[in-house]
Amino acid sequence: VCLEYSRNIQLGGSGEVPIGHTAAALLLKKVKARLGLEQCKFGLTGAAPIRVDTLSYFGSLNLHINEGYGMSESGGAITLSTDKCHEWGSCGFEVPGVEVKAFVVDPSDINKKTECPRSPTLDDVGERYQGELCFRGRSIMMGYMACPDMGNSHLKDVEKKNSETIDKDGWLHSGDMGMITVAGMVKITGRYKELIIGEGGENIAPVPIEDAVKGHCDGLAEVMMLGDKRKYNVALVTLKAVGANGEVPGTDQLDAAAARLNPAVQTISAAMSDKIWIDAITAAITKANGNGKVCINNAFKIQKFTILPTNFSEESGELTPTKKLKRKLVETKYSSLIDKMYAAD
């Protein structure tokens, strides 16, 4: 009931309060108390992306978490969601005093840019809607500060960095790839340095495709798509495990959600060669590949995958302290498995 209500109160939702919500909310007060959140009035997350299924889980407990987005160079938050205006999958709308736009930027000159059209919905992540998220306003930094005592070489380096970060019109270039809907909600789709360049020169943002795959198979922890300058894309897949929390990789034991997929298989090592697991992941990838909003053409599709024996974590080096995936490191670490997928042709 609370999950239904959480969906209804999102931007574009019906706003209806389902029958039984009041009683469920009262009951869930005990859950909040056990979690130490009985006095929590406003939930906010930032610094790293949060999965929609995580927001959905907390919504089912009548705990509403909103997203914010910003960076040190922007003086803090530049977008924010609120209880009255939010949509799962978006980091919110621009805060007062700040302009946020998505531009297609000339790689050789940040001053040459074209504003992207706004997307009809958050789910419509077509390439023409996506560009570099840029900010402008009084809270944006004037530039990086140099230290004259460090010499002319240092000064020139800082000047170069500033010219690559803030253009002549005052727009701070974030390096984040994203889009803005007609309703004004901002969505981050990846980092420009994470883009996969297809064999035909396509700019492929992996995150929307990875999220689509995870959305079709509850047992998946992470999906990392690869294919830069290759003839097709492949994916490294990790499964949800007991003890895995981003800081540590956890155990070989599948967690309750993952174990439900095939009760006869209780470990990652067994799932790696299990037909039911392989078929389920294949089906999830097939559904994601068939979603024309994230896979515009064949160059965007995942053709092969392999299940990794352990989860990504900060301890094992694949994740940053804010739980961002170190894609290049993962690609190097598992290069033999990746090469094996391509060599199987």
Short mmCIF file of C-alpha atoms in Angstrom, two decimals:
data_model
loop_
_atom_site.label_atom_id
_atom_site.label_comp_id
_atom_site.label_asym_id
_atom_site.label_seq_id
_atom_site.Cartn_x
_atom_site.Cartn_y
_atom_site.Cartn_z
CA VAL A 1 0.00 0.00 0.00
CA CYS A 2 2.79 2.43 0.91
CA LEU A 3 4.68 1.52 -2.27
CA GLU A 4 1.58 2.31 -4.33
CA TYR A 5 1.25 5.64 -2.53
CA SER A 6 4.94 6.41 -3.11
CA ARG A 7 4.43 5.87 -6.83
CA ASN A 8 1.24 7.93 -6.91
CA ILE A 9 2.84 11.04 -5.37
CA GLN A 10 5.65 11.25 -7.91
CA LEU A 11 5.56 13.89 -10.63
CA GLY A 12 2.95 12.77 -13.16
CA GLY A 13 1.35 10.34 -10.70
CA SER A 14 -2.33 10.22 -9.78
CA GLY A 15 -1.77 11.67 -6.31
CA GLU A 16 -4.32 9.24 -4.92
CA VAL A 17 -4.03 7.86 -1.40
CA PRO A 18 -4.75 4.11 -1.56
CA ILE A 19 -7.23 2.54 0.82
CA GLY A 20 -5.41 1.33 3.91
CA HIS A 21 -2.48 3.72 3.58
CA THR A 22 -3.14 5.49 6.88
CA ALA A 23 -3.25 2.20 8.78
CA ALA A 24 -0.11 0.94 7.01
CA ALA A 25 1.73 4.18 7.76
CA LEU A 26 0.87 3.88 11.45
CA LEU A 27 2.08 0.29 11.50
CA LEU A 28 5.32 1.23 9.76
CA LYS A 29 6.07 3.84 12.41
CA LYS A 30 7.35 0.92 14.47
CA VAL A 31 9.74 0.02 11.64
CA LYS A 32 10.98 3.61 11.52
CA ALA A 33 11.54 3.54 15.26
CA ARG A 34 13.56 0.33 15.05
CA LEU A 35 15.69 1.94 12.35
CA GLY A 36 16.18 5.06 14.47
CA LEU A 37 14.30 7.17 11.92
CA GLU A 38 11.15 8.04 13.88
CA GLN A 39 12.15 11.73 13.86
CA CYS A 40 13.23 11.77 10.21
CA LYS A 41 11.29 14.46 8.34
CA PHE A 42 13.24 14.62 5.07
CA GLY A 43 15.39 11.99 3.35
CA LEU A 44 18.02 13.17 0.87
CA THR A 45 20.74 11.36 -1.06
CA GLY A 46 23.56 12.63 -3.24
CA ALA A 47 27.25 12.15 -4.18
CA ALA A 48 26.50 8.92 -6.07
CA PRO A 49 23.55 7.48 -8.03
CA ILE A 50 20.88 5.57 -6.12
CA ARG A 51 19.03 2.71 -7.76
CA VAL A 52 15.30 3.04 -8.37
CA ASP A 53 14.68 -0.32 -6.69
CA THR A 54 16.37 1.07 -3.55
CA LEU A 55 14.03 4.08 -3.58
CA SER A 56 11.15 1.70 -4.20
CA TYR A 57 12.12 -0.42 -1.18
CA PHE A 58 12.21 2.56 1.15
CA GLY A 59 8.97 3.81 -0.39
CA SER A 60 7.32 0.52 0.57
CA LEU A 61 8.30 1.34 4.18
CA ASN A 62 6.72 4.79 3.80
CA LEU A 63 10.19 6.37 3.82
CA HIS A 64 10.59 8.91 1.03
CA ILE A 65 14.12 9.67 -0.14
CA ASN A 66 14.81 12.51 -2.55
CA GLU A 67 17.88 13.11 -4.70
CA GLY A 68 20.12 16.11 -5.02
CA TYR A 69 22.99 16.84 -7.41
CA GLY A 70 25.90 19.22 -7.37
CA MET A 71 29.66 19.49 -7.12
CA SER A 72 32.22 21.49 -5.18
CA GLU A 73 32.69 23.80 -8.17
CA SER A 74 28.98 24.66 -8.17
CA GLY A 75 28.98 25.71 -4.52
CA GLY A 76 26.77 22.81 -3.47
CA ALA A 77 23.45 21.54 -4.79
CA ILE A 78 22.25 22.76 -8.17
CA THR A 79 19.31 20.37 -8.50
CA LEU A 80 17.01 19.01 -5.81
CA SER A 81 13.96 16.80 -5.45
CA THR A 82 11.32 17.44 -2.80
CA ASP A 83 8.41 15.45 -1.42
CA LYS A 84 6.07 17.58 -3.53
CA CYS A 85 8.14 17.43 -6.72
CA HIS A 86 10.18 14.31 -7.38
CA GLU A 87 10.45 11.41 -9.79
CA TRP A 88 12.43 8.24 -9.18
CA GLY A 89 15.41 8.17 -11.52
CA SER A 90 15.83 11.95 -11.52
CA CYS A 91 18.12 14.07 -9.35
CA GLY A 92 15.53 16.83 -9.29
CA PHE A 93 14.93 20.28 -10.74
CA GLU A 94 17.24 23.29 -10.83
CA VAL A 95 17.33 25.23 -7.56
CA PRO A 96 16.50 28.97 -7.54
CA GLY A 97 19.36 31.14 -8.74
CA VAL A 98 20.95 28.47 -10.94
CA GLU A 99 20.47 27.62 -14.61
CA VAL A 100 20.96 24.01 -15.71
CA LYS A 101 21.12 22.96 -19.36
CA ALA A 102 22.32 20.02 -21.43
CA PHE A 103 24.58 20.91 -24.36
CA VAL A 104 26.22 19.00 -27.17
CA VAL A 105 29.73 20.42 -26.86
CA ASP A 106 32.47 20.54 -29.48
CA PRO A 107 35.27 18.32 -28.09
CA SER A 108 37.89 20.80 -29.28
CA ASP A 109 36.24 23.99 -27.97
CA ILE A 110 33.78 24.15 -25.06
CA ASN A 111 32.58 27.55 -26.30
CA LYS A 112 30.97 25.84 -29.29
CA LYS A 113 27.84 24.19 -27.96
CA THR A 114 24.24 23.48 -28.92
CA GLU A 115 21.45 23.07 -26.40
CA CYS A 116 19.75 19.67 -26.43
CA PRO A 117 15.97 19.42 -26.83
CA ARG A 118 14.10 18.33 -23.72
CA SER A 119 13.00 14.73 -23.40
CA PRO A 120 9.26 13.95 -23.10
CA THR A 121 9.86 11.61 -20.13
CA LEU A 122 12.67 10.28 -17.95
CA ASP A 123 12.45 6.93 -19.72
CA ASP A 124 13.06 8.47 -23.14
CA VAL A 125 16.87 8.65 -23.14
CA GLY A 126 17.38 9.07 -26.87
CA GLU A 127 20.81 10.28 -27.91
CA ARG A 128 19.49 13.62 -29.19
CA TYR A 129 18.23 14.54 -25.72
CA GLN A 130 21.56 13.85 -24.02
CA GLY A 131 24.43 16.24 -23.62
CA GLU A 132 26.87 17.59 -21.07
CA LEU A 133 25.14 19.04 -18.02
CA CYS A 134 26.25 22.63 -17.52
CA PHE A 135 25.43 25.13 -14.76
CA ARG A 136 25.42 28.90 -14.52
CA GLY A 137 24.62 31.20 -11.60
CA ARG A 138 25.94 33.25 -8.69
CA SER A 139 26.86 30.15 -6.69
CA ILE A 140 29.16 28.79 -9.42
CA MET A 141 32.87 29.22 -8.78
CA MET A 142 34.83 31.90 -10.62
CA GLY A 143 37.57 29.38 -11.35
CA TYR A 144 40.24 27.24 -9.74
CA MET A 145 42.68 29.26 -7.63
CA ALA A 146 46.36 29.17 -8.47
CA CYS A 147 49.30 29.62 -6.12
CA PRO A 148 51.81 32.13 -7.61
CA ASP A 149 54.58 30.73 -5.41
CA MET A 150 54.43 27.48 -7.40
CA GLY A 151 55.75 29.13 -10.55
CA ASN A 152 54.63 29.94 -14.09
CA SER A 153 54.16 26.32 -15.11
CA HIS A 154 51.59 25.85 -12.36
CA LEU A 155 49.83 29.10 -13.29
CA LYS A 156 49.54 28.01 -16.91
CA ASP A 157 48.18 24.61 -15.87
CA VAL A 158 45.46 26.26 -13.76
CA GLU A 159 44.60 28.72 -16.53
CA LYS A 160 44.24 25.81 -18.95
CA LYS A 161 42.06 23.91 -16.48
CA ASN A 162 39.81 26.94 -16.03
CA SER A 163 39.43 27.43 -19.78
CA GLU A 164 38.42 23.77 -20.11
CA THR A 165 35.88 24.00 -17.29
CA ILE A 166 34.08 27.35 -17.61
CA ASP A 167 33.21 28.69 -21.05
CA LYS A 168 33.02 32.31 -22.19
CA ASP A 169 29.28 32.43 -21.46
CA GLY A 170 29.86 31.48 -17.83
CA TRP A 171 28.67 27.88 -18.08
CA LEU A 172 30.44 25.41 -15.79
CA HIS A 173 30.92 22.12 -17.66
CA SER A 174 30.37 19.19 -15.30
CA GLY A 175 31.69 16.31 -17.39
CA ASP A 176 28.43 14.50 -16.60
CA MET A 177 26.22 13.28 -19.40
CA GLY A 178 22.53 13.85 -18.84
CA MET A 179 19.22 15.17 -20.03
CA ILE A 180 16.34 17.36 -18.89
CA THR A 181 12.66 16.51 -19.34
CA VAL A 182 9.97 18.91 -20.50
CA ALA A 183 8.85 18.96 -16.85
CA GLY A 184 12.30 20.25 -15.87
CA MET A 185 13.57 17.10 -14.15
CA VAL A 186 17.29 16.40 -14.57
CA LYS A 187 18.64 12.90 -15.14
CA ILE A 188 22.30 11.86 -15.18
CA THR A 189 23.01 9.12 -17.71
CA GLY A 190 26.76 8.75 -17.19
CA ARG A 191 30.15 10.39 -17.36
CA TYR A 192 31.62 11.44 -20.70
CA LYS A 193 34.80 9.56 -19.88
CA GLU A 194 32.64 6.42 -19.47
CA LEU A 195 31.14 6.62 -22.96
CA ILE A 196 31.52 3.57 -25.17
CA ILE A 197 32.48 4.48 -28.72
CA GLY A 198 30.91 1.92 -31.03
CA GLU A 199 32.64 0.48 -34.06
CA GLY A 200 30.57 2.84 -36.20
CA GLY A 201 31.45 5.87 -34.07
CA GLU A 202 28.28 5.80 -31.94
CA ASN A 203 28.41 7.50 -28.52
CA ILE A 204 26.88 4.92 -26.18
CA ALA A 205 26.05 5.82 -22.57
CA PRO A 206 26.21 2.48 -20.73
CA VAL A 207 24.34 3.39 -17.52
CA PRO A 208 20.75 3.49 -18.91
CA ILE A 209 21.30 0.12 -20.60
CA GLU A 210 22.88 -1.39 -17.48
CA ASP A 211 20.00 -0.12 -15.34
CA ALA A 212 17.47 -1.56 -17.78
CA VAL A 213 19.07 -5.01 -17.50
CA LYS A 214 19.11 -4.85 -13.68
CA GLY A 215 15.47 -3.82 -13.71
CA HIS A 216 14.51 -7.10 -15.39
CA CYS A 217 16.37 -9.44 -13.00
CA ASP A 218 16.13 -8.85 -9.26
CA GLY A 219 19.14 -11.04 -8.47
CA LEU A 220 21.65 -8.80 -10.25
CA ALA A 221 23.88 -6.54 -8.16
CA GLU A 222 25.82 -4.83 -10.95
CA VAL A 223 26.04 -4.91 -14.72
CA MET A 224 29.07 -3.33 -16.38
CA MET A 225 28.86 -2.92 -20.12
CA LEU A 226 31.97 -2.86 -22.33
CA GLY A 227 32.59 -2.50 -26.03
CA ASP A 228 34.70 0.57 -26.66
CA LYS A 229 35.89 0.39 -30.29
CA ARG A 230 34.84 -3.26 -30.47
CA LYS A 231 32.46 -4.83 -32.96
CA TYR A 232 29.80 -5.39 -30.26
CA ASN A 233 29.14 -4.94 -26.54
CA VAL A 234 29.55 -7.45 -23.73
CA ALA A 235 28.79 -7.25 -20.01
CA LEU A 236 30.30 -8.29 -16.70
CA VAL A 237 27.59 -9.27 -14.22
CA THR A 238 27.68 -9.62 -10.43
CA LEU A 239 25.00 -11.25 -8.27
CA LYS A 240 23.54 -10.10 -4.97
CA ALA A 241 25.39 -11.77 -2.11
CA VAL A 242 25.18 -11.98 1.66
CA GLY A 243 27.39 -9.31 3.23
CA ALA A 244 27.97 -7.33 0.02
CA ASN A 245 27.45 -3.63 0.76
CA GLY A 246 29.82 -1.75 -1.55
CA GLU A 247 32.50 -1.49 1.12
CA VAL A 248 33.21 -5.24 1.13
CA PRO A 249 32.44 -7.83 -1.58
CA GLY A 250 30.51 -10.14 0.73
CA THR A 251 30.43 -13.92 0.62
CA ASP A 252 29.79 -16.55 -2.01
CA GLN A 253 26.30 -17.05 -0.54
CA LEU A 254 23.45 -15.53 -2.57
CA ASP A 255 21.20 -13.18 -0.62
CA ALA A 256 17.49 -13.89 -0.15
CA ALA A 257 16.37 -11.92 -3.23
CA ALA A 258 18.86 -13.66 -5.52
CA ALA A 259 18.31 -17.13 -4.03
CA ARG A 260 14.61 -16.98 -4.93
CA LEU A 261 15.45 -17.15 -8.63
CA ASN A 262 16.47 -20.81 -8.29
CA PRO A 263 16.09 -22.23 -4.76
CA ALA A 264 18.31 -25.17 -5.74
CA VAL A 265 21.25 -22.78 -6.21
CA GLN A 266 22.43 -20.91 -3.13
CA THR A 267 25.92 -19.69 -4.10
CA ILE A 268 27.45 -17.44 -6.73
CA SER A 269 29.91 -20.13 -7.77
CA ALA A 270 27.02 -22.52 -8.50
CA ALA A 271 24.95 -19.84 -10.25
CA MET A 272 27.79 -19.10 -12.67
CA SER A 273 27.07 -22.31 -14.59
CA ASP A 274 23.39 -22.77 -13.72
CA LYS A 275 21.04 -22.86 -16.72
CA ILE A 276 18.16 -21.14 -14.90
CA TRP A 277 20.42 -18.26 -13.89
CA ILE A 278 21.98 -17.96 -17.33
CA ASP A 279 18.55 -18.02 -18.98
CA ALA A 280 17.21 -15.38 -16.57
CA ILE A 281 20.11 -13.00 -17.26
CA THR A 282 19.85 -13.66 -21.00
CA ALA A 283 16.13 -12.80 -20.84
CA ALA A 284 16.85 -9.58 -18.91
CA ILE A 285 19.43 -8.52 -21.51
CA THR A 286 17.06 -9.40 -24.36
CA LYS A 287 14.33 -7.21 -22.82
CA ALA A 288 16.76 -4.32 -22.35
CA ASN A 289 18.04 -4.72 -25.91
CA GLY A 290 14.44 -4.55 -27.13
CA ASN A 291 13.79 -1.26 -25.36
CA GLY A 292 14.13 1.28 -28.15
CA LYS A 293 14.38 4.14 -25.67
CA VAL A 294 17.74 2.92 -24.32
CA CYS A 295 18.98 0.76 -27.22
CA ILE A 296 18.53 2.96 -30.26
CA ASN A 297 20.05 0.44 -32.66
CA ASN A 298 22.14 -2.73 -32.67
CA ALA A 299 25.30 -0.85 -31.70
CA PHE A 300 23.76 -0.20 -28.26
CA LYS A 301 22.84 -3.82 -27.53
CA ILE A 302 24.66 -6.27 -25.26
CA GLN A 303 25.51 -9.47 -27.11
CA LYS A 304 27.32 -11.55 -24.47
CA PHE A 305 27.88 -11.63 -20.73
CA THR A 306 29.78 -13.46 -18.04
CA ILE A 307 29.03 -13.80 -14.32
CA LEU A 308 31.85 -12.74 -12.01
CA PRO A 309 32.67 -14.85 -8.93
CA THR A 310 32.49 -11.91 -6.52
CA ASN A 311 30.92 -8.48 -6.09
CA PHE A 312 32.52 -5.11 -6.78
CA SER A 313 33.59 -3.29 -3.62
CA GLU A 314 35.72 -0.51 -2.23
CA GLU A 315 37.87 -3.07 -0.40
CA SER A 316 38.72 -4.96 -3.59
CA GLY A 317 39.35 -1.71 -5.47
CA GLU A 318 36.52 -1.62 -8.04
CA LEU A 319 34.50 1.10 -6.29
CA THR A 320 35.42 4.58 -5.08
CA PRO A 321 34.57 5.71 -1.50
CA THR A 322 31.31 7.13 -2.94
CA LYS A 323 30.62 3.75 -4.57
CA LYS A 324 31.27 4.86 -8.16
CA LEU A 325 32.49 2.11 -10.47
CA LYS A 326 36.13 2.33 -11.59
CA ARG A 327 35.44 1.08 -15.08
CA LYS A 328 38.98 1.17 -16.42
CA LEU A 329 40.29 -0.72 -13.41
CA VAL A 330 37.57 -3.37 -13.75
CA GLU A 331 38.27 -3.69 -17.46
CA THR A 332 41.97 -4.27 -16.73
CA LYS A 333 41.33 -6.62 -13.81
CA TYR A 334 39.02 -8.87 -15.83
CA SER A 335 40.69 -8.42 -19.22
CA SER A 336 41.20 -12.16 -19.69
CA LEU A 337 37.49 -12.87 -19.18
CA ILE A 338 36.56 -10.03 -21.53
CA ASP A 339 38.97 -11.22 -24.21
CA LYS A 340 37.56 -14.73 -23.84
CA MET A 341 34.04 -13.47 -24.65
CA TYR A 342 35.24 -11.82 -27.84
CA ALA A 343 37.51 -14.74 -28.76
CA ALA A 344 34.54 -17.13 -28.71
CA ASP A 345 33.30 -15.84 -32.11
#
